[in-house]
XYZ file of C-alpha atoms in Angstrom:
159
model
C -272.418 80.723 -1.659
C -275.507 81.586 -3.698
C -278.004 79.387 -1.828
C -278.679 78.549 1.778
C -280.257 75.370 3.068
C -283.249 77.329 4.426
C -286.556 77.118 2.574
C -287.747 80.387 1.111
C -291.070 81.117 -0.532
C -291.588 83.851 -3.088
C -294.436 86.170 -3.959
C -294.228 87.654 -7.440
C -294.852 91.384 -7.169
C -294.458 92.084 -10.903
C -293.081 90.499 -14.050
C -292.880 91.398 -17.711
C -290.880 93.434 -20.182
C -290.066 96.972 -19.050
C -287.382 99.647 -18.861
C -284.782 98.606 -16.282
C -282.149 100.284 -14.128
C -279.244 101.794 -16.054
C -276.870 99.438 -14.212
C -278.769 96.402 -15.498
C -278.739 97.840 -19.023
C -274.955 98.268 -18.839
C -274.478 94.645 -17.746
C -276.169 93.528 -20.957
C -274.359 96.078 -23.148
C -277.525 98.104 -23.700
C -278.039 101.873 -23.508
C -279.882 103.316 -20.483
C -283.638 103.181 -20.969
C -283.585 99.748 -22.607
C -286.212 97.125 -21.926
C -285.521 93.681 -20.482
C -287.651 90.956 -18.936
C -288.080 91.723 -15.234
C -289.415 90.065 -12.140
C -289.724 91.485 -8.642
C -290.286 89.034 -5.813
C -290.883 89.215 -2.087
C -288.909 86.414 -0.459
C -290.210 85.140 2.865
C -288.599 82.879 5.437
C -290.658 81.193 8.141
C -293.582 83.521 7.349
C -291.689 86.800 7.672
C -290.381 89.137 4.946
C -286.728 88.339 4.289
C -285.888 90.315 1.146
C -287.059 91.808 -2.128
C -285.369 90.701 -5.346
C -285.250 92.613 -8.626
C -284.373 90.435 -11.646
C -283.511 91.574 -15.178
C -282.794 89.220 -18.067
C -282.790 89.313 -21.845
C -286.397 88.937 -23.030
C -285.672 85.627 -24.769
C -284.483 84.132 -21.450
C -287.032 85.700 -19.123
C -290.006 84.616 -21.204
C -288.925 80.974 -20.835
C -289.755 81.009 -17.109
C -292.808 79.285 -15.694
C -294.268 81.939 -13.357
C -295.795 79.262 -11.139
C -292.295 77.866 -10.488
C -290.960 81.331 -9.643
C -293.110 81.164 -6.489
C -290.751 78.581 -4.988
C -287.566 78.338 -7.080
C -284.449 80.471 -6.622
C -283.765 82.263 -9.919
C -280.591 80.254 -10.513
C -282.661 77.062 -10.596
C -285.331 78.689 -12.771
C -282.662 79.753 -15.275
C -281.185 76.264 -15.287
C -284.624 74.732 -15.856
C -285.069 77.169 -18.769
C -282.104 75.447 -20.447
C -279.357 77.947 -19.585
C -276.046 76.632 -18.228
C -274.764 79.071 -15.600
C -271.011 78.780 -15.127
C -270.147 81.777 -12.949
C -271.683 84.385 -10.701
C -270.286 87.697 -9.511
C -271.539 89.441 -6.396
C -271.354 93.030 -5.182
C -272.291 93.981 -1.620
C -273.425 97.521 -0.788
C -275.614 99.537 1.528
C -278.375 101.447 -0.287
C -281.551 103.283 0.564
C -284.559 101.139 -0.358
C -286.916 102.127 -3.160
C -290.541 102.668 -2.116
C -291.601 99.174 -3.195
C -288.912 97.599 -1.003
C -289.719 99.801 1.989
C -293.406 98.957 1.656
C -293.054 95.181 1.509
C -290.241 94.896 4.051
C -291.865 97.415 6.403
C -288.774 99.611 6.653
C -288.052 103.318 6.421
C -286.889 104.681 3.045
C -284.234 106.714 4.895
C -282.548 103.694 6.509
C -279.964 101.966 4.303
C -280.251 98.224 3.749
C -277.724 95.574 2.836
C -277.986 95.042 -0.919
C -276.495 92.156 -2.882
C -276.191 92.411 -6.666
C -275.450 89.282 -8.699
C -274.600 88.808 -12.360
C -274.863 85.276 -13.757
C -272.899 84.193 -16.843
C -273.586 81.278 -19.144
C -271.139 78.743 -20.574
C -270.328 81.131 -23.447
C -269.376 83.959 -21.050
C -272.554 85.965 -21.734
C -274.386 87.771 -18.953
C -277.757 86.034 -18.595
C -279.204 87.508 -15.407
C -278.849 90.606 -13.245
C -280.247 90.328 -9.731
C -280.435 92.886 -6.934
C -281.607 91.758 -3.486
C -282.567 94.150 -0.680
C -282.210 92.295 2.652
C -284.485 92.998 5.634
C -282.383 94.625 8.402
C -283.388 91.941 10.940
C -281.825 89.177 8.846
C -278.392 87.979 9.800
C -276.177 87.239 6.825
C -274.123 84.081 7.414
C -270.382 84.321 7.788
C -268.554 83.186 4.673
C -264.992 81.948 4.360
C -262.560 81.927 1.467
C -260.629 78.766 0.733
C -257.319 80.040 -0.639
C -256.526 76.671 -2.209
C -259.631 76.799 -4.402
C -260.323 80.535 -4.409
C -263.959 79.816 -3.494
C -266.154 81.397 -0.844
C -268.467 79.167 1.193
C -270.104 78.809 4.620
C -267.647 76.143 5.793
C -264.597 77.433 7.730
C -262.577 74.302 6.794
């Protein structure tokens, strides 16, 4: 499940067009060193740092966002409000060492791996429209998810 019922707030750490991670470039069929619209946000929950998100999108999509709304909207909702129909999302789960920016804002050691979720959102034409990497604070408990074999969907409901 992409969203939880908890209320998060976001602090924009940076946004604009810049060179992005080679993995993000590959998702969009671009060579390493390409530029995309980016946004880095500190996500807080109940006043404490929860995670840092790194977003990369084609410039024509990213520049549609209202930065004021990115202080409280999950990126999926921001993309939808920008007129993009998201029809599927893939997710990869890994443990990675945090970059300096993440370590600084989450108050963690750069030598301690964190849980990292990477999402790719596709539109109704099958095009990749957003790449998102989230570094989760080690004190956060990730909810248990269940697969429903009848539907093939993951969710937080064991039924």
